[in-house]
XYZ file of N, CA and C in Angstrom:
825
model
N 54.799 99.684 100.534
C 54.016 99.380 101.726
C 54.835 99.727 102.967
N 54.194 99.889 104.136
C 54.944 100.251 105.350
C 56.056 99.270 105.707
N 55.868 97.989 105.380
C 56.892 96.993 105.728
C 57.849 96.696 104.583
N 57.819 97.524 103.537
C 58.612 97.243 102.344
C 60.111 97.366 102.600
N 60.860 96.398 102.074
C 62.319 96.444 102.160
C 62.924 97.385 101.110
N 62.087 97.911 100.199
C 62.575 98.820 99.169
C 62.765 100.240 99.687
N 62.205 100.570 100.859
C 62.303 101.924 101.406
C 63.771 102.301 101.595
N 64.142 103.468 101.056
C 65.505 103.951 101.159
C 66.404 103.483 100.024
N 65.931 102.562 99.212
C 66.715 102.065 98.094
C 66.291 102.764 96.815
N 67.222 102.844 95.861
C 66.866 103.332 94.524
C 66.488 102.131 93.657
N 65.843 102.410 92.525
C 65.452 101.331 91.616
C 66.668 100.580 91.094
N 67.745 101.327 90.822
C 68.955 100.685 90.295
C 69.581 99.763 91.346
N 69.676 100.268 92.577
C 70.304 99.476 93.637
C 69.474 98.231 93.953
N 68.157 98.360 93.888
C 67.286 97.225 94.197
C 67.155 96.263 93.022
N 67.662 96.663 91.843
C 67.488 95.814 90.663
C 66.019 95.584 90.366
N 65.259 96.657 90.406
C 63.796 96.547 90.360
C 63.310 95.849 89.094
N 63.817 96.285 87.931
C 63.316 95.719 86.675
C 63.670 94.247 86.544
N 64.885 93.882 86.942
C 65.293 92.489 86.855
C 64.528 91.625 87.861
N 64.228 92.207 89.005
C 63.577 91.440 90.077
C 62.097 91.207 89.802
N 61.426 92.255 89.310
C 59.969 92.160 89.153
C 59.519 92.001 87.697
N 60.396 92.266 86.746
C 60.029 92.078 85.349
C 59.104 93.141 84.796
N 59.047 94.296 85.437
C 58.229 95.412 84.949
C 59.100 96.665 84.882
N 58.675 97.614 84.070
C 59.415 98.866 83.886
C 58.680 99.995 84.579
N 59.400 100.787 85.378
C 58.802 101.930 86.060
C 58.779 103.113 85.099
N 57.587 103.654 84.849
C 57.410 104.767 83.911
C 57.415 106.116 84.617
N 56.954 106.148 85.871
C 56.896 107.406 86.633
C 56.769 107.065 88.111
N 57.127 108.030 88.932
C 57.032 107.861 90.386
C 56.374 109.104 90.975
N 55.365 108.880 91.819
C 54.769 109.996 92.570
C 55.478 110.030 93.918
N 56.353 111.037 94.091
C 57.299 111.056 95.200
C 57.293 112.439 95.843
N 57.009 112.506 97.140
C 57.001 113.782 97.874
C 56.017 114.782 97.245
N 54.884 114.292 96.772
C 53.890 115.190 96.188
C 54.184 115.636 94.778
N 55.193 115.059 94.146
C 55.552 115.447 92.780
C 55.592 114.212 91.890
N 55.180 114.390 90.639
C 55.242 113.311 89.659
C 56.580 113.384 88.938
N 57.390 112.382 89.084
C 58.720 112.340 88.482
C 58.709 111.408 87.282
N 59.339 111.862 86.167
C 59.393 111.049 84.959
C 60.820 110.919 84.415
N 61.785 111.543 85.074
C 63.156 111.504 84.599
C 64.094 111.035 85.716
N 65.159 110.361 85.321
C 66.195 109.868 86.246
C 65.575 109.073 87.391
N 64.642 108.202 87.045
C 63.907 107.455 88.063
C 64.799 106.473 88.810
N 65.815 105.963 88.139
C 66.672 104.956 88.771
C 67.462 105.518 89.943
N 67.539 106.855 90.062
C 68.345 107.477 91.120
C 67.491 108.024 92.259
N 66.164 107.812 92.217
C 65.271 108.350 93.251
C 65.204 107.378 94.429
N 65.584 107.807 95.641
C 65.441 106.929 96.816
C 63.954 106.747 97.128
N 63.502 105.515 97.168
C 62.095 105.227 97.407
C 61.749 105.417 98.876
N 60.518 105.895 99.105
C 60.028 106.060 100.466
C 58.683 105.378 100.602
N 58.300 105.079 101.826
C 57.000 104.448 102.077
C 55.892 105.385 101.588
N 54.968 104.852 100.835
C 53.868 105.654 100.299
C 54.086 106.139 98.884
N 55.288 105.944 98.337
C 55.510 106.338 96.939
C 54.631 105.499 96.012
N 54.151 106.143 94.959
C 53.351 105.450 93.954
C 54.192 105.260 92.692
N 54.206 104.042 92.187
C 54.979 103.727 90.992
C 54.030 103.355 89.856
N 54.213 104.004 88.726
C 53.483 103.624 87.518
C 54.376 102.665 86.737
N 53.934 101.413 86.606
C 54.763 100.400 85.977
C 54.064 99.830 84.748
N 54.865 99.269 83.847
C 54.348 98.630 82.641
C 55.047 97.288 82.466
N 54.261 96.286 82.139
C 54.860 94.978 81.954
C 53.827 93.937 81.580
N 54.263 92.688 81.376
C 53.344 91.604 81.034
C 52.321 91.380 82.153
N 51.148 90.890 81.759
C 50.064 90.720 82.724
C 50.447 89.782 83.861
N 51.166 88.692 83.539
C 51.514 87.741 84.592
C 52.476 88.359 85.604
N 53.349 89.261 85.143
C 54.273 89.926 86.065
C 53.529 90.889 86.986
N 52.548 91.607 86.409
C 51.760 92.539 87.211
C 50.949 91.785 88.255
N 50.385 90.637 87.864
C 49.617 89.845 88.825
C 50.506 89.311 89.936
N 51.768 89.010 89.603
C 52.693 88.500 90.615
C 52.997 89.552 91.677
N 52.899 90.836 91.311
C 53.164 91.895 92.274
C 52.150 91.899 93.413
N 50.942 91.364 93.155
C 49.887 91.382 94.172
C 50.246 90.535 95.397
N 51.092 89.546 95.211
C 51.479 88.681 96.330
C 52.795 89.099 96.969
N 53.379 90.210 96.492
C 54.658 90.663 97.039
C 54.404 91.589 98.232
N 54.996 91.301 99.405
C 54.747 92.136 100.594
C 55.365 93.528 100.512
N 56.307 93.724 99.587
C 56.960 95.030 99.485
C 56.128 96.041 98.698
N 55.155 95.552 97.942
C 54.382 96.419 97.062
C 52.901 96.089 97.172
N 52.061 97.083 96.876
C 50.613 96.875 96.834
C 50.099 97.441 95.522
N 49.401 96.617 94.750
C 48.851 97.059 93.474
C 47.551 97.821 93.748
N 47.546 99.105 93.431
C 46.373 99.946 93.707
C 45.370 99.893 92.561
N 45.852 99.875 91.334
C 44.954 99.855 90.189
C 45.670 99.299 88.983
N 44.867 98.926 87.994
C 45.427 98.338 86.789
C 44.677 98.890 85.580
N 45.410 99.265 84.569
C 44.810 99.799 83.340
C 45.043 98.823 82.204
N 43.951 98.414 81.602
C 44.047 97.529 80.444
C 43.719 98.338 79.188
N 44.620 98.384 78.230
C 44.340 99.135 77.004
C 43.138 98.548 76.283
N 42.287 99.409 75.698
C 41.100 98.909 74.999
C 41.480 98.102 73.760
N 40.634 97.130 73.442
C 40.848 96.312 72.247
C 40.290 97.059 71.035
N 41.117 97.295 70.056
C 40.703 98.038 68.863
C 40.340 97.055 67.751
N 39.174 97.273 67.154
C 38.722 96.446 66.040
C 38.874 97.256 64.756
N 39.703 96.736 63.862
C 40.083 97.497 62.675
C 38.880 97.835 61.794
N 37.953 96.872 61.607
C 36.819 97.127 60.718
C 35.936 98.236 61.271
N 35.669 98.211 62.569
C 34.833 99.253 63.165
C 35.534 100.605 63.127
N 36.849 100.575 63.239
C 37.592 101.830 63.120
C 37.466 102.428 61.733
N 37.501 101.564 60.714
C 37.342 102.037 59.334
C 35.941 102.598 59.105
N 34.934 101.945 59.700
C 33.574 102.464 59.591
C 33.484 103.867 60.187
N 34.106 104.049 61.348
C 34.062 105.351 62.010
C 34.712 106.430 61.152
N 35.883 106.114 60.600
C 36.558 107.074 59.718
C 35.690 107.402 58.510
N 35.033 106.386 57.948
C 34.179 106.608 56.777
C 32.996 107.501 57.121
N 32.365 107.281 58.281
C 31.211 108.090 58.675
C 31.590 109.562 58.796
N 32.709 109.823 59.457
C 33.073 111.227 59.687
C 33.660 111.866 58.431
N 34.268 111.075 57.567
C 34.714 111.615 56.285
C 33.500 112.022 55.443
N 32.459 111.174 55.449
C 31.234 111.493 54.720
C 30.576 112.740 55.302
N 30.592 112.869 56.632
C 30.013 114.058 57.263
C 30.770 115.318 56.870
N 32.095 115.204 56.820
C 32.918 116.359 56.454
C 32.671 116.766 55.004
N 32.570 115.776 54.118
C 32.327 116.071 52.705
C 30.930 116.645 52.508
N 29.932 115.997 53.135
C 28.559 116.472 52.997
C 28.362 117.872 53.550
N 28.980 118.151 54.711
C 28.872 119.486 55.278
C 29.638 120.514 54.476
N 30.821 120.119 53.971
C 31.626 121.054 53.190
C 30.988 121.422 51.871
N 30.264 120.478 51.256
C 29.605 120.745 49.975
C 28.232 121.381 50.147
N 27.814 121.532 51.400
C 26.542 122.204 51.644
C 25.323 121.316 51.541
N 25.492 119.994 51.458
C 24.350 119.089 51.392
C 23.574 119.099 52.708
N 24.292 119.234 53.824
C 23.686 119.297 55.151
C 24.444 120.324 55.975
N 23.783 120.945 56.954
C 24.548 121.765 57.894
C 25.626 120.911 58.561
N 26.798 121.479 58.767
C 27.928 120.708 59.290
C 27.606 120.076 60.642
N 26.883 120.811 61.487
C 26.541 120.275 62.808
C 25.640 119.048 62.691
N 24.663 119.097 61.760
C 23.769 117.953 61.560
C 24.535 116.773 60.979
N 25.447 117.051 60.050
C 26.220 115.982 59.421
C 27.062 115.226 60.448
N 27.724 115.952 61.334
C 28.555 115.294 62.337
C 27.707 114.593 63.392
N 26.531 115.154 63.695
C 25.640 114.488 64.645
C 25.170 113.147 64.086
N 24.836 113.106 62.796
C 24.429 111.851 62.163
C 25.579 110.846 62.130
N 26.796 111.334 61.880
C 27.961 110.443 61.882
C 28.179 109.841 63.266
N 28.059 110.656 64.299
C 28.229 110.155 65.669
C 27.137 109.142 66.006
N 25.900 109.422 65.576
C 24.790 108.510 65.839
C 25.006 107.170 65.140
N 25.461 107.208 63.882
C 25.737 105.973 63.148
C 26.848 105.174 63.816
N 27.851 105.865 64.339
C 28.961 105.187 65.022
C 28.474 104.419 66.239
N 27.532 105.000 66.981
C 27.010 104.342 68.181
C 26.045 103.218 67.804
N 25.166 103.464 66.818
C 24.164 102.458 66.433
C 24.814 101.197 65.866
N 25.900 101.340 65.140
C 26.588 100.180 64.567
C 27.618 99.593 65.525
N 27.593 100.063 66.769
C 28.452 99.534 67.839
C 29.941 99.671 67.538
N 30.290 100.726 66.792
C 31.716 101.030 66.632
C 32.297 101.509 67.955
N 31.438 102.054 68.788
C 31.811 102.476 70.136
C 30.577 102.330 71.016
N 30.758 101.925 72.244
C 29.620 101.774 73.152
C 29.177 103.146 73.649
N 27.908 103.224 74.029
C 27.382 104.500 74.519
C 28.085 104.905 75.807
N 28.470 103.922 76.619
C 29.193 104.239 77.860
C 30.544 104.850 77.549
N 31.238 104.267 76.551
C 32.556 104.790 76.155
C 32.414 106.188 75.563
N 31.350 106.404 74.795
C 31.121 107.723 74.201
C 30.925 108.787 75.270
N 30.201 108.439 76.333
C 29.978 109.397 77.417
C 31.290 109.801 78.088
N 32.243 108.867 78.142
C 33.513 109.169 78.800
C 34.286 110.261 78.071
N 34.049 110.414 76.760
C 34.796 111.387 75.978
C 34.162 112.775 76.017
N 32.990 112.900 76.599
C 32.310 114.198 76.636
C 32.818 115.003 77.827
N 33.332 116.186 77.541
C 33.786 117.096 78.603
C 32.643 118.057 78.905
N 31.850 117.729 79.927
C 30.650 118.523 80.228
C 31.006 119.931 80.661
N 32.135 120.097 81.327
C 32.548 121.447 81.736
C 32.732 122.342 80.519
N 33.342 121.768 79.478
C 33.596 122.540 78.264
C 32.287 122.900 77.571
N 31.337 121.975 77.535
C 30.049 122.255 76.900
C 29.319 123.395 77.606
N 29.325 123.370 78.931
C 28.666 124.434 79.694
C 29.375 125.767 79.470
N 30.700 125.733 79.427
C 31.486 126.947 79.196
C 31.168 127.548 77.829
N 31.148 126.702 76.788
C 30.863 127.184 75.434
C 29.448 127.732 75.348
N 28.478 127.017 75.948
C 27.090 127.460 75.895
C 26.921 128.818 76.575
N 27.563 128.985 77.737
C 27.446 130.253 78.449
C 28.066 131.408 77.685
N 29.256 131.214 77.137
C 29.920 132.287 76.427
C 29.250 132.582 75.080
N 28.690 131.540 74.445
C 27.966 131.765 73.193
C 26.732 132.615 73.440
N 26.023 132.308 74.521
C 24.844 133.104 74.864
C 25.233 134.544 75.181
N 26.366 134.708 75.847
C 26.833 136.060 76.172
C 27.154 136.844 74.902
N 27.823 136.178 73.948
C 28.143 136.840 72.690
C 26.897 137.203 71.905
N 25.904 136.304 71.869
C 24.652 136.582 71.171
C 23.926 137.756 71.817
N 23.954 137.809 73.140
C 23.297 138.910 73.844
C 23.941 140.254 73.504
N 25.273 140.267 73.419
C 25.959 141.520 73.071
C 25.574 141.990 71.675
N 25.385 141.030 70.764
C 25.032 141.387 69.390
C 23.586 141.833 69.292
N 22.658 141.090 69.919
C 21.234 141.380 69.787
C 20.828 142.656 70.521
N 21.444 142.928 71.655
C 21.075 144.109 72.431
C 21.719 145.387 71.919
N 22.663 145.272 70.998
C 23.334 146.456 70.477
C 24.508 146.913 71.309
N 24.912 146.088 72.303
C 26.037 146.465 73.158
C 27.327 146.568 72.347
N 27.529 145.650 71.406
C 28.734 145.688 70.583
C 28.757 146.932 69.707
N 27.584 147.283 69.135
C 27.505 148.489 68.304
C 27.774 149.735 69.133
N 27.288 149.732 70.373
C 27.521 150.880 71.254
C 29.007 151.035 71.566
N 29.693 149.910 71.776
C 31.129 149.975 72.034
C 31.866 150.528 70.815
N 31.442 150.116 69.629
C 32.056 150.655 68.416
C 31.848 152.147 68.278
N 30.661 152.623 68.654
C 30.379 154.059 68.604
C 31.289 154.812 69.576
N 31.491 154.241 70.755
C 32.381 154.880 71.736
C 33.814 154.953 71.215
N 34.234 153.930 70.461
C 35.580 153.940 69.880
C 35.741 155.130 68.947
N 34.739 155.360 68.084
C 34.810 156.473 67.129
C 34.798 157.805 67.862
N 33.861 157.969 68.783
C 33.716 159.246 69.496
C 34.943 159.542 70.343
N 35.443 158.507 71.044
C 36.535 158.737 71.983
C 37.907 158.865 71.342
N 38.123 158.186 70.205
C 39.462 158.143 69.634
C 39.651 158.987 68.378
N 38.577 159.419 67.752
C 38.727 160.211 66.521
C 39.520 161.500 66.728
N 39.416 162.177 67.896
C 40.253 163.368 68.088
C 41.757 163.066 68.100
N 42.131 161.808 68.353
C 43.544 161.440 68.429
C 44.121 161.056 67.072
N 43.284 160.992 66.061
C 43.791 160.674 64.732
C 43.229 159.383 64.189
N 43.421 159.202 62.883
C 42.855 158.042 62.202
C 43.448 156.734 62.716
N 44.769 156.720 62.966
C 45.401 155.480 63.406
C 44.900 155.051 64.779
N 44.555 156.010 65.620
C 44.003 155.683 66.938
C 42.648 154.994 66.797
N 41.854 155.425 65.822
C 40.551 154.789 65.597
C 40.735 153.352 65.107
N 41.657 153.150 64.159
C 41.930 151.798 63.675
C 42.389 150.898 64.823
N 43.292 151.421 65.655
C 43.781 150.642 66.802
C 42.648 150.305 67.754
N 41.755 151.250 67.962
C 40.611 151.011 68.835
C 39.728 149.889 68.323
N 39.487 149.858 67.017
C 38.670 148.789 66.445
C 39.390 147.445 66.511
N 40.706 147.459 66.361
C 41.478 146.216 66.487
C 41.344 145.649 67.899
N 41.514 146.522 68.902
C 41.394 146.087 70.299
C 39.973 145.605 70.587
N 38.969 146.337 70.092
C 37.579 145.947 70.314
C 37.291 144.571 69.708
N 37.787 144.329 68.505
C 37.566 143.034 67.855
C 38.212 141.907 68.642
N 39.434 142.140 69.116
C 40.125 141.113 69.904
C 39.349 140.810 71.181
N 38.821 141.843 71.814
C 38.046 141.636 73.042
C 36.762 140.864 72.760
N 36.106 141.169 71.652
C 34.848 140.505 71.348
C 35.029 139.067 70.903
N 36.230 138.707 70.442
C 36.447 137.316 70.062
C 36.575 136.402 71.275
N 36.603 136.960 72.484
C 36.648 136.120 73.683
C 35.284 135.503 73.992
N 34.191 136.299 74.050
C 32.897 135.681 74.340
C 32.174 135.133 73.119
N 32.637 135.438 71.913
C 31.983 134.929 70.706
C 33.048 134.471 69.727
N 32.633 133.782 68.678
C 33.594 133.294 67.699
C 34.216 134.462 66.941
N 35.375 134.215 66.320
C 36.055 135.297 65.607
C 35.237 135.771 64.406
N 34.522 134.839 63.754
C 33.689 135.242 62.618
C 32.551 136.148 63.067
N 31.909 135.793 64.180
C 30.806 136.617 64.688
C 31.306 137.989 65.117
N 32.467 138.035 65.775
C 33.009 139.321 66.215
C 33.327 140.208 65.027
N 33.908 139.624 63.979
C 34.231 140.408 62.782
C 32.963 140.940 62.118
N 31.919 140.114 62.054
C 30.667 140.554 61.434
C 29.986 141.656 62.226
N 30.164 141.647 63.546
C 29.568 142.695 64.389
C 30.317 144.008 64.224
N 31.656 143.952 64.236
C 32.461 145.171 64.240
C 32.623 145.760 62.835
N 32.652 144.907 61.814
C 32.964 145.372 60.462
C 32.037 146.478 59.956
N 30.700 146.357 60.055
C 29.847 147.445 59.560
C 30.085 148.771 60.284
N 30.357 148.681 61.585
C 30.610 149.899 62.365
C 31.916 150.542 61.911
N 32.942 149.715 61.711
C 34.241 150.234 61.286
C 34.163 150.843 59.887
N 33.437 150.204 58.985
C 33.302 150.719 57.626
C 32.563 152.055 57.622
N 31.524 152.154 58.459
C 30.780 153.409 58.560
C 31.663 154.521 59.111
N 32.495 154.167 60.122
C 33.404 155.168 60.690
C 34.427 155.618 59.657
N 34.913 154.688 58.830
C 35.886 155.043 57.789
C 35.279 156.020 56.787
N 34.020 155.785 56.406
C 33.365 156.692 55.461
C 33.175 158.073 56.068
N 32.780 158.129 57.346
C 32.569 159.418 58.003
C 33.867 160.218 58.122
N 34.975 159.504 58.349
C 36.263 160.175 58.526
C 36.998 160.378 57.206
N 36.427 159.891 56.104
C 37.060 160.048 54.798
C 38.319 159.215 54.650
N 38.343 158.016 55.252
C 39.519 157.153 55.228
C 39.268 155.932 54.338
N 40.325 155.204 54.082
C 40.250 154.034 53.221
C 39.479 152.914 53.929
N 38.345 152.508 53.364
C 37.518 151.486 53.980
C 38.229 150.127 53.974
N 39.019 149.871 52.941
C 39.724 148.590 52.861
C 40.682 148.429 54.040
N 41.346 149.511 54.428
C 42.270 149.445 55.566
C 41.547 148.978 56.821
N 40.364 149.520 57.071
C 39.589 149.130 58.251
C 39.142 147.674 58.134
N 38.714 147.269 56.937
C 38.239 145.890 56.746
C 39.361 144.885 56.998
N 40.558 145.157 56.459
C 41.697 144.259 56.659
C 42.085 144.223 58.135
N 42.044 145.375 58.794
C 42.403 145.439 60.214
C 41.462 144.590 61.055
N 40.154 144.667 60.771
C 39.185 143.872 61.522
C 39.394 142.386 61.259
N 39.639 142.032 60.005
C 39.844 140.628 59.651
C 41.056 140.042 60.386
N 42.149 140.782 60.394
C 43.355 140.287 61.053
C 43.178 140.252 62.572
N 42.516 141.266 63.117
C 42.313 141.302 64.569
C 41.477 140.115 65.034
N 40.513 139.712 64.215
C 39.676 138.570 64.581
C 40.434 137.254 64.490
N 41.580 137.268 63.832
C 42.326 136.023 63.598
C 43.550 135.872 64.493
N 43.856 136.865 65.309
C 45.086 136.797 66.111
C 44.797 136.716 67.605
N 43.562 136.418 67.967
C 43.220 136.342 69.381
C 43.285 134.896 69.856
N 44.198 134.614 70.799
C 44.385 133.256 71.302
C 44.212 133.197 72.821
N 43.439 134.139 73.365
C 43.338 134.238 74.819
C 42.374 133.216 75.394
N 41.257 132.951 74.713
C 40.246 132.012 75.203
C 40.164 130.803 74.276
N 39.775 129.635 74.819
C 39.784 128.397 74.022
C 38.498 128.135 73.255
N 37.900 129.183 72.660
C 36.599 128.986 72.024
C 36.672 128.778 70.524
N 37.858 128.813 69.971
C 37.990 128.518 68.550
C 38.048 127.004 68.347
N 37.556 126.505 67.204
C 37.509 125.049 66.996
C 38.827 124.339 67.229
N 39.931 124.902 66.737
C 41.225 124.241 66.903
C 41.627 124.152 68.372
N 41.273 125.171 69.149
C 41.583 125.146 70.589
C 40.679 124.174 71.334
N 39.403 124.157 70.948
C 38.446 123.276 71.619
C 38.812 121.809 71.398
N 39.360 121.496 70.229
C 39.712 120.109 69.918
C 40.711 119.538 70.919
N 41.610 120.371 71.432
C 42.643 119.876 72.338
C 42.353 120.226 73.799
N 41.290 121.000 74.035
C 40.998 121.456 75.399
C 40.725 120.270 76.334
N 39.830 119.378 75.922
C 39.484 118.238 76.760
C 40.557 117.180 76.809
N 40.985 116.642 75.645
C 42.006 115.579 75.675
C 43.308 116.005 76.333
N 43.677 117.280 76.201
C 44.925 117.752 76.793
C 44.820 118.096 78.261
N 43.587 118.005 78.829
C 43.353 118.336 80.247
C 43.795 119.764 80.563
N 43.584 120.669 79.617
C 43.973 122.051 79.843
C 42.933 122.769 80.687
N 43.342 123.844 81.300
C 42.438 124.731 82.027
C 42.293 126.031 81.252
N 41.257 126.794 81.601
C 41.031 128.067 80.925
C 42.237 128.990 81.097
N 42.824 128.992 82.299
C 43.964 129.878 82.562
C 45.199 129.483 81.761
N 45.296 128.223 81.354
C 46.428 127.813 80.520
C 46.427 128.572 79.201
N 45.244 128.759 78.634
C 45.140 129.504 77.380
C 45.442 130.978 77.603
N 44.976 131.516 78.741
C 45.237 132.925 79.027
C 46.731 133.177 79.192
N 47.402 132.319 79.956
C 48.830 132.503 80.206
C 49.643 132.408 78.916
N 49.303 131.431 78.076
C 50.065 131.226 76.853
C 49.652 132.183 75.743
N 48.353 132.438 75.621
C 47.840 133.196 74.492
C 47.857 134.697 74.649
N 47.857 135.195 75.886
C 47.786 136.642 76.086
C 49.002 137.336 75.503
N 50.199 136.838 75.812
C 51.411 137.457 75.278
C 51.482 137.368 73.774
N 51.123 136.206 73.226
C 51.140 136.033 71.773
C 50.147 136.979 71.099
N 48.975 137.129 71.696
C 47.971 138.036 71.134
C 48.451 139.486 71.151
N 49.088 139.896 72.235
C 49.597 141.272 72.326
C 50.671 141.527 71.272
N 51.567 140.567 71.098
C 52.629 140.725 70.097
C 52.042 140.862 68.692
N 51.111 139.983 68.356
C 50.507 140.012 67.026
C 49.665 141.272 66.821
N 49.004 141.739 67.884
C 48.210 142.970 67.770
C 49.113 144.164 67.449
N 50.260 144.225 68.096
C 51.211 145.310 67.824
C 51.717 145.222 66.389
N 52.018 144.007 65.939
C 52.485 143.819 64.555
C 51.420 144.277 63.556
N 50.169 143.934 63.821
C 49.074 144.347 62.936
C 48.952 145.857 62.891
N 48.999 146.498 64.059
C 48.869 147.963 64.124
C 50.004 148.640 63.355
N 51.220 148.095 63.455
C 52.371 148.723 62.801
C 52.376 148.507 61.284
N 51.914 147.332 60.841
C 52.045 146.999 59.415
C 50.814 147.340 58.577
N 49.663 147.479 59.211
C 48.441 147.796 58.448
C 48.610 149.051 57.591
N 49.042 150.195 58.171
C 49.165 151.393 57.328
C 50.282 151.313 56.289
N 51.220 150.383 56.472
C 52.305 150.238 55.499
C 51.792 149.609 54.208
N 50.996 148.566 54.335
C 50.488 147.842 53.155
C 49.150 148.378 52.657
N 48.356 148.942 53.554
C 47.051 149.491 53.173
C 46.950 150.913 53.757
N 47.393 151.894 53.037
C 47.392 153.279 53.537
C 45.996 153.723 53.962
N 45.969 154.589 54.957
C 44.692 155.069 55.489
C 43.999 156.032 54.531
N 44.758 156.678 53.680
C 44.156 157.659 52.785
C 44.538 157.340 51.345
């Protein structure tokens, strides 16, 4: 607070933990969130402290003129039986979907509905876990991928790969299909991209008199090494909880994708000869 006697003092010098009975976990200081060497940071007016401690100690801070409690987080109460019910519902959905008794999407929707109906989680709490930005992003990119497939745009791109790169040799055509597959896995799932490109690549292999298996393996691997966009299930699972942005995946995944693409191009003809 403006009248705080802690201004200019460090946590160690002020004996903060001994005095207030709470532990400082982080400090928002000069526009930066600090989480290390907190005891040596000189405090200034307006600094925000994230503290943890017993409820009575936190309540005591409200009457202290040196500090102002801005907010308080109470951890949710977990009920073991309801947690077991939730695990059972989603395990049943996974088994039922995996064995083909129900479409996987329907199975998980029923599991989520049962979880809410039996009050394992409140509907308000369930809404808090929905990342609407991610849903809109997935819906838009899925529609874009479907449009490319239905309109024949993907097939046209594959035709351009054959026409444009065949004069440069067989390996250039394989590389072109690898790059095309990686690009198509951005607006659509890797399985959909592989299914779109594979028939075109196989047809090109037959026309050029090359090994069809080499092209098939190349497409399969290319569809599996693209980490640029967060549209794969494993990426989507951590997108919301991790508070990631789309550019985070691009920055981290672009270099990894390029490295793996080069490895695929170099090793494909070694293990699966073109002729």
